[in-house]
Amino acid sequence: MLDKIKNSFDDAGKLSLFTARFFKEVFKWPFQLNEFLRQCYVIGYKSLPLVTITGFIMGLVLTIQSRPTMSKFGAESWLPSMVSLSLIREIAPVITALICAGKIASGIGAELGSMKVTSQIDAMEVSAINPYKYLVVTRVLATTIMVPILVFYADFIGILGGYIGYNVHGNASMYSYFTNVIEHLEFLDILPATIKTFFFGFFIGLIGCYKGFNASGGTASVGHAANSAVVTASLSIFIIDMLAVQITDLFFS
Amino acid sequence: MTATPLIAVTNLRKSFGTNEVLKGVNFSVNEGENLVILGRSGSGKSVTIKCLVGLIPTDEGEMKVFGTDVAQLSYQELNEIRLRIGFLFQGGALYDSMSVRDNLSFTLKHHSPKLSNEEVQTRILEVLENVGLAESIDKMPSELSGGMVKRTAVARTLIIKPEIILYDEPTAGLDTITSREISDLILAVQKKYKTTSIIITHDMACAKSTGNRIMILKDGVINAAGTYDELEKSSDEWVRSFFI
């Protein structure tokens, strides 16, 4: 038990040093632009199908599930704005980030873990190529930028799914539905939700890289790194979300 | 052969937790020389050469490479020294997401961004021809045999024209014929590129054919050193047991 507590503190300390090194390396020249763009493509573009499907289902299911309750209170006309607010403020950022934690953090953890145990990272190091700058900085920056974009996209697809869900038992035109959505949206609904997605993206990339970089031993450690990256990144998303909601409540309510 | 030591290691010590692996290792390697390090598994052979390139930090001791103590260098300074050293990993450590061509061009382009694509391709072809792998230029590492992986790894170290090459078990896991080919390649590389080498091996045929001098590590210190013929006739039974 004591060992587990000690290891947790040890891990937290190492992660802090890893984070500090990211901020040290990110401002150093040269910037690995090609690798960064490649990672944006892998992380962003290749996640689109998954985000499209989940985003659409989120909006559709939320609308269909909420309709009976809203009808009871005669507030069916509020359904588009309620669904869009729920999606934009909470559901789309958290669910999309969790999907990214599952897909991206595990992928980065496994890729870097595999490179670590097969000495590819050491090979980069002895070739005088800074592996931290090439592998970590590019991936963390890519997740930090691509996750918010994916969340915006999920918001839109989710609202579109909501429109289709609304029309299962209703008959609204796309114009009136979207007018209803936009009329009830405020800048402060979007801003805090957007800010937190940058943090989600940053931690997804950072934790994936940290777990992969610290894989040790044989091939079993690659699986462990991937698994541990998903668990830790998912947990961090909930913690960041909780903090973000508290801060938003404090300053914007 | 001149007698200028390119590598001089003095009182090198390294522990992992309570396990003291190196307990004061001393040796030097002259320019143009091939030094073979023998020893049982876990005796610290690989740790020694990893310390030389700063992959493992040392606890104590001085490691002069090109006259500079690598343990005292900043990251930037260490990288300048690393550019003059090639390191062949036991498993080859090829970047498995890149083809043979990209494995070579990655390092070259990184350090010589002003080279034109044509110049890069010429250099890659030249090095691959030297290791006999020109026809495999567009293969992925997963499509290569064990011997080809080692050859590609040698080519990748040669692309930056190193003055020193450190070989970590270059013939491990290879059949007798391929092992002989890799040993011949080490000698050919030394002749063509005028390199100085440290070769870690368990393969006595490789040690005999490639080493000018052999050193045996035991219990964290150098137990014996000399030429192959001298050590084969050593009065120490343990030393002789390597040559049976």
Short mmCIF file of N, CA and C in Angstrom, two decimals, chain B residues 109-193:
data_model
loop_
_atom_site.label_atom_id
_atom_site.label_comp_id
_atom_site.label_asym_id
_atom_site.label_seq_id
_atom_site.Cartn_x
_atom_site.Cartn_y
_atom_site.Cartn_z
N LYS B 109 18.82 14.43 -43.46
CA LYS B 109 18.09 15.69 -43.70
C LYS B 109 18.01 16.53 -42.43
N HIS B 110 17.93 15.84 -41.30
CA HIS B 110 17.83 16.56 -40.04
C HIS B 110 19.09 17.39 -39.78
N HIS B 111 20.24 16.79 -40.10
CA HIS B 111 21.50 17.48 -39.80
C HIS B 111 22.03 18.29 -40.98
N SER B 112 21.57 17.98 -42.16
CA SER B 112 22.02 18.76 -43.34
C SER B 112 20.80 19.23 -44.12
N PRO B 113 20.02 20.15 -43.55
CA PRO B 113 18.78 20.57 -44.22
C PRO B 113 19.00 21.27 -45.56
N LYS B 114 20.25 21.73 -45.79
CA LYS B 114 20.50 22.46 -47.04
C LYS B 114 20.84 21.54 -48.21
N LEU B 115 21.03 20.25 -47.92
CA LEU B 115 21.33 19.30 -49.00
C LEU B 115 20.12 19.18 -49.92
N SER B 116 20.38 19.16 -51.23
CA SER B 116 19.25 19.00 -52.16
C SER B 116 18.78 17.55 -52.09
N ASN B 117 17.56 17.33 -52.56
CA ASN B 117 17.01 15.97 -52.54
C ASN B 117 17.88 15.02 -53.36
N GLU B 118 18.43 15.54 -54.44
CA GLU B 118 19.29 14.72 -55.30
C GLU B 118 20.56 14.29 -54.55
N GLU B 119 21.14 15.25 -53.83
CA GLU B 119 22.35 14.93 -53.06
C GLU B 119 22.05 13.91 -51.97
N VAL B 120 20.90 14.07 -51.32
CA VAL B 120 20.50 13.12 -50.27
C VAL B 120 20.37 11.72 -50.85
N GLN B 121 19.68 11.62 -52.00
CA GLN B 121 19.47 10.31 -52.62
C GLN B 121 20.81 9.69 -53.06
N THR B 122 21.72 10.52 -53.54
CA THR B 122 23.03 10.01 -53.96
C THR B 122 23.78 9.44 -52.76
N ARG B 123 23.75 10.19 -51.66
CA ARG B 123 24.45 9.73 -50.44
C ARG B 123 23.84 8.42 -49.95
N ILE B 124 22.51 8.34 -49.97
CA ILE B 124 21.83 7.13 -49.48
C ILE B 124 22.22 5.92 -50.34
N LEU B 125 22.18 6.11 -51.65
CA LEU B 125 22.52 5.01 -52.56
C LEU B 125 23.97 4.56 -52.37
N GLU B 126 24.84 5.53 -52.20
CA GLU B 126 26.27 5.22 -52.04
C GLU B 126 26.48 4.37 -50.78
N VAL B 127 25.86 4.80 -49.68
CA VAL B 127 26.03 4.06 -48.42
C VAL B 127 25.39 2.68 -48.51
N LEU B 128 24.20 2.61 -49.13
CA LEU B 128 23.53 1.31 -49.24
C LEU B 128 24.32 0.35 -50.12
N GLU B 129 24.95 0.89 -51.15
CA GLU B 129 25.79 0.04 -52.01
C GLU B 129 26.98 -0.50 -51.21
N ASN B 130 27.51 0.33 -50.34
CA ASN B 130 28.64 -0.10 -49.51
C ASN B 130 28.29 -1.23 -48.55
N VAL B 131 27.02 -1.28 -48.15
CA VAL B 131 26.62 -2.38 -47.24
C VAL B 131 25.87 -3.48 -48.01
N GLY B 132 25.81 -3.35 -49.33
CA GLY B 132 25.20 -4.38 -50.17
C GLY B 132 23.69 -4.44 -50.09
N LEU B 133 23.05 -3.29 -49.93
CA LEU B 133 21.59 -3.30 -49.78
C LEU B 133 20.87 -2.35 -50.73
N ALA B 134 21.53 -1.97 -51.80
CA ALA B 134 20.94 -0.98 -52.70
C ALA B 134 19.58 -1.41 -53.24
N GLU B 135 19.42 -2.74 -53.43
CA GLU B 135 18.15 -3.21 -54.02
C GLU B 135 16.99 -3.19 -53.02
N SER B 136 17.31 -2.99 -51.73
CA SER B 136 16.24 -3.01 -50.71
C SER B 136 15.86 -1.61 -50.25
N ILE B 137 16.21 -0.63 -51.02
CA ILE B 137 16.06 0.77 -50.60
C ILE B 137 14.62 1.15 -50.23
N ASP B 138 13.64 0.57 -50.90
CA ASP B 138 12.26 0.96 -50.60
C ASP B 138 11.52 -0.06 -49.75
N LYS B 139 12.25 -1.00 -49.18
CA LYS B 139 11.59 -1.99 -48.30
C LYS B 139 11.36 -1.40 -46.91
N MET B 140 10.36 -1.94 -46.25
CA MET B 140 10.11 -1.54 -44.86
C MET B 140 10.92 -2.47 -43.95
N PRO B 141 11.27 -2.02 -42.73
CA PRO B 141 12.06 -2.88 -41.84
C PRO B 141 11.44 -4.26 -41.61
N SER B 142 10.10 -4.32 -41.61
CA SER B 142 9.45 -5.61 -41.36
C SER B 142 9.66 -6.60 -42.51
N GLU B 143 10.10 -6.09 -43.68
CA GLU B 143 10.33 -6.97 -44.83
C GLU B 143 11.78 -7.44 -44.91
N LEU B 144 12.61 -7.00 -43.96
CA LEU B 144 14.03 -7.32 -44.02
C LEU B 144 14.37 -8.52 -43.13
N SER B 145 15.38 -9.29 -43.54
CA SER B 145 15.87 -10.39 -42.69
C SER B 145 16.75 -9.80 -41.59
N GLY B 146 17.12 -10.64 -40.62
CA GLY B 146 17.95 -10.17 -39.49
C GLY B 146 19.24 -9.53 -39.96
N GLY B 147 19.90 -10.19 -40.94
CA GLY B 147 21.17 -9.66 -41.46
C GLY B 147 20.97 -8.34 -42.18
N MET B 148 19.87 -8.25 -42.92
CA MET B 148 19.60 -7.00 -43.66
C MET B 148 19.29 -5.85 -42.70
N VAL B 149 18.61 -6.18 -41.59
CA VAL B 149 18.33 -5.14 -40.58
C VAL B 149 19.65 -4.58 -40.05
N LYS B 150 20.59 -5.49 -39.76
CA LYS B 150 21.89 -5.05 -39.23
C LYS B 150 22.64 -4.21 -40.27
N ARG B 151 22.57 -4.63 -41.51
CA ARG B 151 23.25 -3.89 -42.58
C ARG B 151 22.64 -2.48 -42.74
N THR B 152 21.31 -2.44 -42.66
CA THR B 152 20.64 -1.14 -42.78
C THR B 152 21.04 -0.25 -41.60
N ALA B 153 21.11 -0.87 -40.42
CA ALA B 153 21.50 -0.09 -39.23
C ALA B 153 22.92 0.44 -39.38
N VAL B 154 23.81 -0.39 -39.96
CA VAL B 154 25.18 0.07 -40.22
C VAL B 154 25.15 1.24 -41.21
N ALA B 155 24.33 1.07 -42.26
CA ALA B 155 24.21 2.15 -43.28
C ALA B 155 23.71 3.44 -42.63
N ARG B 156 22.76 3.30 -41.71
CA ARG B 156 22.20 4.50 -41.07
C ARG B 156 23.26 5.21 -40.22
N THR B 157 24.16 4.42 -39.61
CA THR B 157 25.22 5.08 -38.83
C THR B 157 26.24 5.74 -39.77
N LEU B 158 26.45 5.10 -40.93
CA LEU B 158 27.48 5.61 -41.85
C LEU B 158 27.04 6.89 -42.58
N ILE B 159 25.75 7.09 -42.67
CA ILE B 159 25.24 8.22 -43.47
C ILE B 159 25.74 9.56 -42.92
N ILE B 160 26.04 9.61 -41.60
CA ILE B 160 26.53 10.88 -41.05
C ILE B 160 28.07 10.88 -40.95
N LYS B 161 28.69 9.89 -41.59
CA LYS B 161 30.16 9.77 -41.65
C LYS B 161 30.81 9.88 -40.27
N PRO B 162 30.54 8.92 -39.40
CA PRO B 162 31.11 8.99 -38.04
C PRO B 162 32.59 8.61 -38.01
N GLU B 163 33.27 9.09 -36.99
CA GLU B 163 34.68 8.72 -36.83
C GLU B 163 34.82 7.51 -35.93
N ILE B 164 33.81 7.35 -35.04
CA ILE B 164 33.80 6.20 -34.13
C ILE B 164 32.49 5.45 -34.34
N ILE B 165 32.55 4.11 -34.36
CA ILE B 165 31.30 3.34 -34.39
C ILE B 165 31.30 2.37 -33.20
N LEU B 166 30.19 2.38 -32.46
CA LEU B 166 30.03 1.47 -31.33
C LEU B 166 29.02 0.39 -31.74
N TYR B 167 29.48 -0.84 -31.75
CA TYR B 167 28.61 -1.95 -32.17
C TYR B 167 28.16 -2.72 -30.93
N ASP B 168 26.85 -2.78 -30.69
CA ASP B 168 26.34 -3.56 -29.56
C ASP B 168 25.81 -4.89 -30.09
N GLU B 169 26.58 -5.94 -29.89
CA GLU B 169 26.23 -7.29 -30.35
C GLU B 169 25.80 -7.30 -31.83
N PRO B 170 26.72 -6.98 -32.72
CA PRO B 170 26.33 -6.87 -34.14
C PRO B 170 25.90 -8.19 -34.76
N THR B 171 26.33 -9.31 -34.20
CA THR B 171 25.97 -10.59 -34.83
C THR B 171 24.95 -11.39 -34.01
N ALA B 172 24.40 -10.77 -32.97
CA ALA B 172 23.44 -11.50 -32.11
C ALA B 172 22.22 -11.93 -32.92
N GLY B 173 21.84 -13.18 -32.75
CA GLY B 173 20.63 -13.69 -33.40
C GLY B 173 20.79 -14.02 -34.87
N LEU B 174 22.02 -14.00 -35.37
CA LEU B 174 22.23 -14.30 -36.79
C LEU B 174 22.89 -15.67 -36.95
N ASP B 175 22.67 -16.29 -38.12
CA ASP B 175 23.32 -17.59 -38.38
C ASP B 175 24.81 -17.37 -38.63
N THR B 176 25.55 -18.48 -38.69
CA THR B 176 27.02 -18.39 -38.79
C THR B 176 27.46 -17.64 -40.05
N ILE B 177 26.80 -17.93 -41.16
CA ILE B 177 27.23 -17.31 -42.43
C ILE B 177 26.95 -15.80 -42.41
N THR B 178 25.74 -15.45 -41.96
CA THR B 178 25.39 -14.02 -41.90
C THR B 178 26.27 -13.30 -40.90
N SER B 179 26.59 -13.97 -39.78
CA SER B 179 27.48 -13.37 -38.77
C SER B 179 28.83 -13.05 -39.40
N ARG B 180 29.32 -13.99 -40.23
CA ARG B 180 30.61 -13.76 -40.89
C ARG B 180 30.51 -12.57 -41.84
N GLU B 181 29.38 -12.48 -42.53
CA GLU B 181 29.19 -11.36 -43.47
C GLU B 181 29.19 -10.02 -42.72
N ILE B 182 28.55 -10.01 -41.53
CA ILE B 182 28.51 -8.76 -40.75
C ILE B 182 29.91 -8.42 -40.23
N SER B 183 30.66 -9.46 -39.81
CA SER B 183 32.04 -9.22 -39.35
C SER B 183 32.88 -8.65 -40.50
N ASP B 184 32.70 -9.21 -41.69
CA ASP B 184 33.44 -8.70 -42.87
C ASP B 184 33.03 -7.26 -43.17
N LEU B 185 31.73 -6.99 -42.97
CA LEU B 185 31.23 -5.63 -43.22
C LEU B 185 31.88 -4.63 -42.24
N ILE B 186 32.01 -5.06 -40.98
CA ILE B 186 32.65 -4.18 -39.98
C ILE B 186 34.07 -3.83 -40.42
N LEU B 187 34.79 -4.85 -40.91
CA LEU B 187 36.16 -4.61 -41.37
C LEU B 187 36.18 -3.73 -42.62
N ALA B 188 35.24 -3.99 -43.53
CA ALA B 188 35.18 -3.18 -44.77
C ALA B 188 34.87 -1.72 -44.45
N VAL B 189 33.96 -1.52 -43.51
CA VAL B 189 33.59 -0.16 -43.10
C VAL B 189 34.80 0.55 -42.50
N GLN B 190 35.53 -0.19 -41.65
CA GLN B 190 36.70 0.42 -41.02
C GLN B 190 37.74 0.83 -42.06
N LYS B 191 37.90 -0.03 -43.06
CA LYS B 191 38.89 0.24 -44.11
C LYS B 191 38.47 1.45 -44.96
N LYS B 192 37.19 1.46 -45.35
CA LYS B 192 36.73 2.50 -46.26
C LYS B 192 36.54 3.85 -45.55
N TYR B 193 35.95 3.81 -44.36
CA TYR B 193 35.60 5.06 -43.69
C TYR B 193 36.63 5.47 -42.61
#
